[in-house]
mmCIF file with all atom_site columns, C-alpha atoms in Angstrom:
data_model
loop_
_atom_site.group_PDB
_atom_site.id
_atom_site.type_symbol
_atom_site.label_atom_id
_atom_site.label_alt_id
_atom_site.label_comp_id
_atom_site.label_asym_id
_atom_site.label_entity_id
_atom_site.label_seq_id
_atom_site.pdbx_PDB_ins_code
_atom_site.Cartn_x
_atom_site.Cartn_y
_atom_site.Cartn_z
_atom_site.occupancy
_atom_site.B_iso_or_equiv
_atom_site.pdbx_formal_charge
_atom_site.auth_seq_id
_atom_site.auth_comp_id
_atom_site.auth_asym_id
_atom_site.auth_atom_id
_atom_site.pdbx_PDB_model_num
ATOM 1   C CA . MET A 1 1   ? -26.532 -35.145 -56.620 1.00 47.00 ? 13  MET A CA 1
ATOM 2   C CA . ARG A 1 2   ? -24.300 -37.592 -58.092 1.00 43.00 ? 14  ARG A CA 1
ATOM 3   C CA . LYS A 1 3   ? -22.011 -35.309 -59.502 1.00 50.00 ? 15  LYS A CA 1
ATOM 4   C CA . LEU A 1 4   ? -21.896 -33.174 -56.211 1.00 50.00 ? 16  LEU A CA 1
ATOM 5   C CA . TYR A 1 5   ? -21.030 -36.141 -54.180 1.00 43.00 ? 17  TYR A CA 1
ATOM 6   C CA . VAL A 1 6   ? -18.143 -36.696 -57.049 1.00 41.00 ? 18  VAL A CA 1
ATOM 7   C CA . LEU A 1 7   ? -17.215 -33.774 -56.761 1.00 51.00 ? 19  LEU A CA 1
ATOM 8   C CA . ILE A 1 8   ? -17.109 -33.604 -52.531 1.00 53.00 ? 20  ILE A CA 1
ATOM 9   C CA . ALA A 1 9   ? -15.011 -37.540 -52.477 1.00 47.00 ? 21  ALA A CA 1
ATOM 10  C CA . ALA A 1 10  ? -12.464 -35.597 -55.309 1.00 47.00 ? 22  ALA A CA 1
ATOM 11  C CA . LEU A 1 11  ? -11.991 -32.619 -52.893 1.00 50.00 ? 23  LEU A CA 1
ATOM 12  C CA . LEU A 1 12  ? -11.774 -34.861 -49.531 1.00 49.00 ? 24  LEU A CA 1
ATOM 13  C CA . ILE A 1 13  ? -9.097  -36.825 -51.580 1.00 46.00 ? 25  ILE A CA 1
ATOM 14  C CA . ALA A 1 14  ? -7.181  -33.782 -52.764 1.00 49.00 ? 26  ALA A CA 1
ATOM 15  C CA . ALA A 1 15  ? -7.075  -32.344 -48.798 1.00 49.00 ? 27  ALA A CA 1
ATOM 16  C CA . PHE A 1 16  ? -6.161  -36.139 -47.756 1.00 46.00 ? 28  PHE A CA 1
ATOM 17  C CA . PRO A 1 17  ? -4.592  -37.873 -50.242 1.00 43.00 ? 29  PRO A CA 1
ATOM 18  C CA . PRO A 1 18  ? -4.061  -41.350 -49.749 1.00 38.00 ? 30  PRO A CA 1
ATOM 19  C CA . ALA A 1 19  ? -0.853  -42.130 -48.170 1.00 36.00 ? 31  ALA A CA 1
ATOM 20  C CA . VAL A 1 20  ? 0.474   -46.266 -49.524 1.00 32.00 ? 32  VAL A CA 1
ATOM 21  C CA . SER A 1 21  ? 2.128   -48.205 -47.535 1.00 31.00 ? 33  SER A CA 1
ATOM 22  C CA . SER A 1 22  ? 5.337   -50.854 -48.478 1.00 31.00 ? 34  SER A CA 1
ATOM 23  C CA . CYS A 1 23  ? 3.199   -53.480 -49.624 1.00 34.00 ? 35  CYS A CA 1
ATOM 24  C CA . GLY A 1 24  ? 1.019   -51.433 -51.685 1.00 33.00 ? 36  GLY A CA 1
ATOM 25  C CA . THR A 1 25  ? -2.242  -51.347 -49.794 1.00 31.00 ? 37  THR A CA 1
ATOM 26  C CA . ALA A 1 26  ? -3.584  -48.060 -48.390 1.00 32.00 ? 38  ALA A CA 1
ATOM 27  C CA . SER A 1 27  ? -3.693  -46.587 -45.065 1.00 31.00 ? 39  SER A CA 1
ATOM 28  C CA . LYS A 1 28  ? -5.314  -43.864 -43.188 1.00 32.00 ? 40  LYS A CA 1
ATOM 29  C CA . THR A 1 29  ? -6.730  -40.810 -45.144 1.00 36.00 ? 41  THR A CA 1
ATOM 30  C CA . ALA A 1 30  ? -4.888  -38.228 -43.303 1.00 41.00 ? 42  ALA A CA 1
ATOM 31  C CA . GLU A 1 31  ? -2.709  -34.860 -42.618 1.00 44.00 ? 43  GLU A CA 1
ATOM 32  C CA . THR A 1 32  ? -0.394  -33.673 -40.282 1.00 43.00 ? 44  THR A CA 1
ATOM 33  C CA . THR A 1 33  ? 0.570   -30.560 -39.230 1.00 43.00 ? 45  THR A CA 1
ATOM 34  C CA . SER A 1 34  ? 4.344   -29.440 -38.933 1.00 43.00 ? 46  SER A CA 1
ATOM 35  C CA . ASN A 1 35  ? 3.204   -28.021 -35.354 1.00 45.00 ? 47  ASN A CA 1
ATOM 36  C CA . SER A 1 36  ? 1.739   -31.497 -34.236 1.00 50.00 ? 48  SER A CA 1
ATOM 37  C CA . ASN A 1 37  ? 2.138   -34.908 -33.880 1.00 51.00 ? 49  ASN A CA 1
ATOM 38  C CA . VAL A 1 38  ? -1.938  -35.439 -34.571 1.00 56.00 ? 50  VAL A CA 1
ATOM 39  C CA . VAL A 1 39  ? -2.944  -37.455 -37.572 1.00 58.00 ? 51  VAL A CA 1
ATOM 40  C CA . ARG A 1 40  ? -5.951  -34.864 -38.970 1.00 69.00 ? 52  ARG A CA 1
ATOM 41  C CA . THR A 1 41  ? -8.579  -36.859 -40.885 1.00 77.00 ? 53  THR A CA 1
ATOM 42  C CA . PRO A 1 42  ? -11.753 -36.479 -42.108 1.00 79.00 ? 54  PRO A CA 1
ATOM 43  C CA . SER A 1 43  ? -13.648 -37.484 -39.081 1.00 82.00 ? 55  SER A CA 1
ATOM 44  C CA . THR A 1 44  ? -11.197 -35.982 -36.437 1.00 85.00 ? 56  THR A CA 1
ATOM 45  C CA . VAL A 1 45  ? -11.976 -32.817 -38.496 1.00 87.00 ? 57  VAL A CA 1
ATOM 46  C CA . ARG A 1 46  ? -15.726 -33.096 -38.292 1.00 86.00 ? 58  ARG A CA 1
ATOM 47  C CA . ASN A 1 47  ? -15.554 -33.846 -34.880 1.00 88.00 ? 59  ASN A CA 1
ATOM 48  C CA . ARG A 1 48  ? -13.246 -30.957 -33.894 1.00 91.00 ? 60  ARG A CA 1
ATOM 49  C CA . ILE A 1 49  ? -15.775 -28.703 -35.930 1.00 91.00 ? 61  ILE A CA 1
ATOM 50  C CA . LEU A 1 50  ? -19.194 -30.546 -34.040 1.00 90.00 ? 62  LEU A CA 1
ATOM 51  C CA . SER A 1 51  ? -17.153 -29.738 -30.126 1.00 91.00 ? 63  SER A CA 1
ATOM 52  C CA . MET A 1 52  ? -16.800 -26.080 -31.357 1.00 93.00 ? 64  MET A CA 1
ATOM 53  C CA . GLY A 1 53  ? -19.699 -26.043 -31.928 1.00 90.00 ? 65  GLY A CA 1
ATOM 54  C CA . ARG A 1 54  ? -20.620 -27.086 -28.687 1.00 91.00 ? 66  ARG A CA 1
ATOM 55  C CA . SER A 1 55  ? -18.341 -25.084 -26.875 1.00 93.00 ? 67  SER A CA 1
ATOM 56  C CA . HIS A 1 56  ? -18.898 -21.898 -28.782 1.00 92.00 ? 68  HIS A CA 1
ATOM 57  C CA . PRO A 1 57  ? -23.176 -21.930 -29.238 1.00 89.00 ? 69  PRO A CA 1
ATOM 58  C CA . GLU A 1 58  ? -22.990 -18.828 -29.910 1.00 89.00 ? 70  GLU A CA 1
ATOM 59  C CA . GLY A 1 59  ? -20.174 -18.825 -33.013 1.00 92.00 ? 71  GLY A CA 1
ATOM 60  C CA . PHE A 1 60  ? -16.799 -19.360 -34.252 1.00 95.00 ? 72  PHE A CA 1
ATOM 61  C CA . THR A 1 61  ? -13.647 -19.159 -36.435 1.00 96.00 ? 73  THR A CA 1
ATOM 62  C CA . MET A 1 62  ? -11.222 -22.013 -36.700 1.00 95.00 ? 74  MET A CA 1
ATOM 63  C CA . ASP A 1 63  ? -8.691  -22.595 -38.879 1.00 95.00 ? 75  ASP A CA 1
ATOM 64  C CA . ILE A 1 64  ? -8.668  -25.954 -40.093 1.00 92.00 ? 76  ILE A CA 1
ATOM 65  C CA . HIS A 1 65  ? -4.614  -26.801 -40.480 1.00 92.00 ? 77  HIS A CA 1
ATOM 66  C CA . THR A 1 66  ? -3.620  -26.101 -36.664 1.00 92.00 ? 78  THR A CA 1
ATOM 67  C CA . MET A 1 67  ? -7.271  -26.547 -35.237 1.00 92.00 ? 79  MET A CA 1
ATOM 68  C CA . GLU A 1 68  ? -6.967  -23.067 -33.147 1.00 94.00 ? 80  GLU A CA 1
ATOM 69  C CA . GLU A 1 69  ? -9.317  -19.948 -33.285 1.00 95.00 ? 81  GLU A CA 1
ATOM 70  C CA . PRO A 1 70  ? -8.161  -16.643 -34.948 1.00 97.00 ? 82  PRO A CA 1
ATOM 71  C CA . LYS A 1 71  ? -7.541  -13.617 -32.537 1.00 96.00 ? 83  LYS A CA 1
ATOM 72  C CA . GLU A 1 72  ? -8.274  -11.407 -34.920 1.00 97.00 ? 84  GLU A CA 1
ATOM 73  C CA . GLY A 1 73  ? -9.435  -10.395 -38.622 1.00 98.00 ? 85  GLY A CA 1
ATOM 74  C CA . ILE A 1 74  ? -13.020 -10.203 -40.102 1.00 98.00 ? 86  ILE A CA 1
ATOM 75  C CA . ALA A 1 75  ? -15.124 -13.716 -41.325 1.00 97.00 ? 87  ALA A CA 1
ATOM 76  C CA . VAL A 1 76  ? -16.940 -13.512 -44.112 1.00 97.00 ? 88  VAL A CA 1
ATOM 77  C CA . ALA A 1 77  ? -18.706 -16.789 -45.636 1.00 96.00 ? 89  ALA A CA 1
ATOM 78  C CA . TYR A 1 78  ? -18.818 -18.347 -49.322 1.00 97.00 ? 90  TYR A CA 1
ATOM 79  C CA . ALA A 1 79  ? -22.028 -18.299 -50.594 1.00 96.00 ? 91  ALA A CA 1
ATOM 80  C CA . GLU A 1 80  ? -21.216 -21.261 -51.484 1.00 95.00 ? 92  GLU A CA 1
ATOM 81  C CA . THR A 1 81  ? -22.152 -23.060 -48.141 1.00 91.00 ? 93  THR A CA 1
ATOM 82  C CA . LYS A 1 82  ? -25.086 -20.679 -47.112 1.00 87.00 ? 94  LYS A CA 1
ATOM 83  C CA . GLY A 1 83  ? -27.221 -22.433 -44.918 1.00 83.00 ? 95  GLY A CA 1
ATOM 84  C CA . MET A 1 84  ? -24.999 -26.381 -43.889 1.00 85.00 ? 96  MET A CA 1
ATOM 85  C CA . ARG A 1 85  ? -25.920 -27.391 -40.763 1.00 83.00 ? 97  ARG A CA 1
ATOM 86  C CA . GLU A 1 86  ? -26.910 -30.885 -40.582 1.00 78.00 ? 98  GLU A CA 1
ATOM 87  C CA . ASN A 1 87  ? -23.897 -32.865 -39.185 1.00 75.00 ? 99  ASN A CA 1
ATOM 88  C CA . ARG A 1 88  ? -23.031 -34.397 -42.944 1.00 77.00 ? 100 ARG A CA 1
ATOM 89  C CA . ASP A 1 89  ? -22.527 -31.105 -44.029 1.00 87.00 ? 101 ASP A CA 1
ATOM 90  C CA . ILE A 1 90  ? -19.610 -30.394 -42.255 1.00 90.00 ? 102 ILE A CA 1
ATOM 91  C CA . TYR A 1 91  ? -17.472 -32.766 -44.723 1.00 89.00 ? 103 TYR A CA 1
ATOM 92  C CA . ASN A 1 92  ? -18.484 -30.444 -47.635 1.00 91.00 ? 104 ASN A CA 1
ATOM 93  C CA . VAL A 1 93  ? -18.152 -27.171 -45.247 1.00 93.00 ? 105 VAL A CA 1
ATOM 94  C CA . THR A 1 94  ? -14.294 -28.687 -44.693 1.00 92.00 ? 106 THR A CA 1
ATOM 95  C CA . ALA A 1 95  ? -13.743 -29.608 -47.959 1.00 92.00 ? 107 ALA A CA 1
ATOM 96  C CA . HIS A 1 96  ? -14.337 -26.076 -49.055 1.00 94.00 ? 108 HIS A CA 1
ATOM 97  C CA . ALA A 1 97  ? -12.058 -24.760 -46.657 1.00 94.00 ? 109 ALA A CA 1
ATOM 98  C CA . TYR A 1 98  ? -9.717  -26.745 -47.109 1.00 92.00 ? 110 TYR A CA 1
ATOM 99  C CA . SER A 1 99  ? -9.704  -25.490 -51.154 1.00 94.00 ? 111 SER A CA 1
ATOM 100 C CA . HIS A 1 100 ? -10.005 -22.216 -50.251 1.00 95.00 ? 112 HIS A CA 1
ATOM 101 C CA . ASP A 1 101 ? -8.432  -20.246 -47.452 1.00 92.00 ? 113 ASP A CA 1
ATOM 102 C CA . GLY A 1 102 ? -9.203  -22.404 -44.800 1.00 94.00 ? 114 GLY A CA 1
ATOM 103 C CA . TYR A 1 103 ? -11.350 -21.540 -42.530 1.00 96.00 ? 115 TYR A CA 1
ATOM 104 C CA . VAL A 1 104 ? -14.323 -22.965 -40.978 1.00 96.00 ? 116 VAL A CA 1
ATOM 105 C CA . GLY A 1 105 ? -17.347 -20.499 -38.823 1.00 94.00 ? 117 GLY A CA 1
ATOM 106 C CA . GLY A 1 106 ? -19.786 -21.742 -37.488 1.00 94.00 ? 118 GLY A CA 1
ATOM 107 C CA . TRP A 1 107 ? -23.131 -19.607 -35.342 1.00 91.00 ? 119 TRP A CA 1
ATOM 108 C CA . LYS A 1 108 ? -26.312 -19.898 -34.209 1.00 91.00 ? 120 LYS A CA 1
ATOM 109 C CA . ASP A 1 109 ? -29.382 -18.261 -35.861 1.00 88.00 ? 121 ASP A CA 1
ATOM 110 C CA . LYS A 1 110 ? -31.609 -16.835 -33.096 1.00 88.00 ? 122 LYS A CA 1
ATOM 111 C CA . GLU A 1 111 ? -34.373 -16.767 -35.011 1.00 90.00 ? 123 GLU A CA 1
ATOM 112 C CA . SER A 1 112 ? -34.675 -20.246 -35.769 1.00 91.00 ? 124 SER A CA 1
ATOM 113 C CA . GLY A 1 113 ? -32.503 -21.895 -33.289 1.00 90.00 ? 125 GLY A CA 1
ATOM 114 C CA . ASN A 1 114 ? -30.466 -23.354 -36.062 1.00 90.00 ? 126 ASN A CA 1
ATOM 115 C CA . TYR A 1 115 ? -26.606 -24.300 -35.836 1.00 92.00 ? 127 TYR A CA 1
ATOM 116 C CA . TYR A 1 116 ? -24.830 -23.694 -39.505 1.00 92.00 ? 128 TYR A CA 1
ATOM 117 C CA . TYR A 1 117 ? -21.320 -24.321 -40.412 1.00 94.00 ? 129 TYR A CA 1
ATOM 118 C CA . GLU A 1 118 ? -19.995 -22.133 -43.136 1.00 95.00 ? 130 GLU A CA 1
ATOM 119 C CA . SER A 1 119 ? -16.635 -21.797 -44.531 1.00 96.00 ? 131 SER A CA 1
ATOM 120 C CA . VAL A 1 120 ? -15.204 -18.516 -44.546 1.00 97.00 ? 132 VAL A CA 1
ATOM 121 C CA . LYS A 1 121 ? -12.258 -16.079 -45.698 1.00 98.00 ? 133 LYS A CA 1
ATOM 122 C CA . LEU A 1 122 ? -10.569 -14.001 -43.206 1.00 97.00 ? 134 LEU A CA 1
ATOM 123 C CA . PHE A 1 123 ? -9.873  -10.116 -44.099 1.00 98.00 ? 135 PHE A CA 1
ATOM 124 C CA . PRO A 1 124 ? -7.470  -7.334  -42.141 1.00 98.00 ? 136 PRO A CA 1
ATOM 125 C CA . GLU A 1 125 ? -9.633  -5.814  -39.466 1.00 97.00 ? 137 GLU A CA 1
ATOM 126 C CA . ASP A 1 126 ? -8.297  -3.014  -41.722 1.00 97.00 ? 138 ASP A CA 1
ATOM 127 C CA . ASP A 1 127 ? -10.146 -4.168  -44.554 1.00 98.00 ? 139 ASP A CA 1
ATOM 128 C CA . LEU A 1 128 ? -13.778 -3.407  -43.659 1.00 97.00 ? 140 LEU A CA 1
ATOM 129 C CA . GLU A 1 129 ? -14.646 -2.728  -47.187 1.00 96.00 ? 141 GLU A CA 1
ATOM 130 C CA . GLY A 1 130 ? -12.427 -5.290  -49.025 1.00 97.00 ? 142 GLY A CA 1
ATOM 131 C CA . ALA A 1 131 ? -14.696 -8.173  -46.231 1.00 98.00 ? 143 ALA A CA 1
ATOM 132 C CA . MET A 1 132 ? -18.302 -6.098  -47.209 1.00 97.00 ? 144 MET A CA 1
ATOM 133 C CA . LYS A 1 133 ? -17.834 -5.963  -50.702 1.00 97.00 ? 145 LYS A CA 1
ATOM 134 C CA . PHE A 1 134 ? -16.553 -9.538  -50.432 1.00 98.00 ? 146 PHE A CA 1
ATOM 135 C CA . ALA A 1 135 ? -20.277 -10.275 -47.355 1.00 97.00 ? 147 ALA A CA 1
ATOM 136 C CA . ARG A 1 136 ? -22.592 -8.520  -50.279 1.00 97.00 ? 148 ARG A CA 1
ATOM 137 C CA . GLU A 1 137 ? -21.148 -10.749 -53.548 1.00 97.00 ? 149 GLU A CA 1
ATOM 138 C CA . ASN A 1 138 ? -21.500 -13.413 -51.072 1.00 97.00 ? 150 ASN A CA 1
ATOM 139 C CA . GLY A 1 139 ? -25.036 -12.933 -50.109 1.00 95.00 ? 151 GLY A CA 1
ATOM 140 C CA . GLN A 1 140 ? -24.638 -11.951 -46.836 1.00 94.00 ? 152 GLN A CA 1
ATOM 141 C CA . LYS A 1 141 ? -26.074 -10.384 -44.038 1.00 93.00 ? 153 LYS A CA 1
ATOM 142 C CA . SER A 1 142 ? -23.256 -9.108  -41.397 1.00 94.00 ? 154 SER A CA 1
ATOM 143 C CA . VAL A 1 143 ? -18.923 -9.812  -41.040 1.00 96.00 ? 155 VAL A CA 1
ATOM 144 C CA . TYR A 1 144 ? -18.383 -10.580 -38.186 1.00 96.00 ? 156 TYR A CA 1
ATOM 145 C CA . ILE A 1 145 ? -14.591 -8.732  -36.695 1.00 97.00 ? 157 ILE A CA 1
ATOM 146 C CA . LEU A 1 146 ? -12.299 -11.562 -34.397 1.00 97.00 ? 158 LEU A CA 1
ATOM 147 C CA . SER A 1 147 ? -11.149 -9.456  -31.918 1.00 97.00 ? 159 SER A CA 1
ATOM 148 C CA . SER A 1 148 ? -14.450 -7.558  -30.959 1.00 96.00 ? 160 SER A CA 1
ATOM 149 C CA . GLU A 1 149 ? -16.636 -10.289 -31.277 1.00 94.00 ? 161 GLU A CA 1
ATOM 150 C CA . THR A 1 150 ? -18.880 -7.622  -32.974 1.00 94.00 ? 162 THR A CA 1
ATOM 151 C CA . GLU A 1 151 ? -21.269 -8.705  -35.432 1.00 94.00 ? 163 GLU A CA 1
ATOM 152 C CA . VAL A 1 152 ? -21.705 -5.825  -38.358 1.00 96.00 ? 164 VAL A CA 1
ATOM 153 C CA . PRO A 1 153 ? -24.694 -5.499  -40.740 1.00 96.00 ? 165 PRO A CA 1
ATOM 154 C CA . VAL A 1 154 ? -23.587 -5.573  -44.419 1.00 95.00 ? 166 VAL A CA 1
ATOM 155 C CA . GLN A 1 155 ? -24.317 -2.206  -45.891 1.00 80.00 ? 167 GLN A CA 1
ATOM 156 C CA . ASP A 1 156 ? -25.887 -1.742  -49.540 1.00 72.00 ? 168 ASP A CA 1
#
């Protein structure tokens, strides 16, 4: 378990390199996007993801670099972040997303009532076959087409 925390910390440090001031002390770890003056720390990204979950109770997909929702694509979750539902899990999901495609999704399981957060891969909407293949490889039950807000069950 300790190795997992060390790996997560390393990923977060890689995703959010510490800035150093002229006197040699570390300042706030942050990321600033080129299209915005907004400083993003791991906590602000986590808070934005939690906010998206609250404002989108059925689900969402978000680009963690721009903090915007893509309007098209086929979202498929990675197996590595499957089943993450606690607030503290969002750091793991975010670290995975930063080291992969940069998208995070959230969705509510209607059977259990739990809300899950996952790192997702976005496929072009004309690549349903590729999305389905990736979904099968990652043990997913469905893919989600963003433009039509349609969940498509994975076919064997």
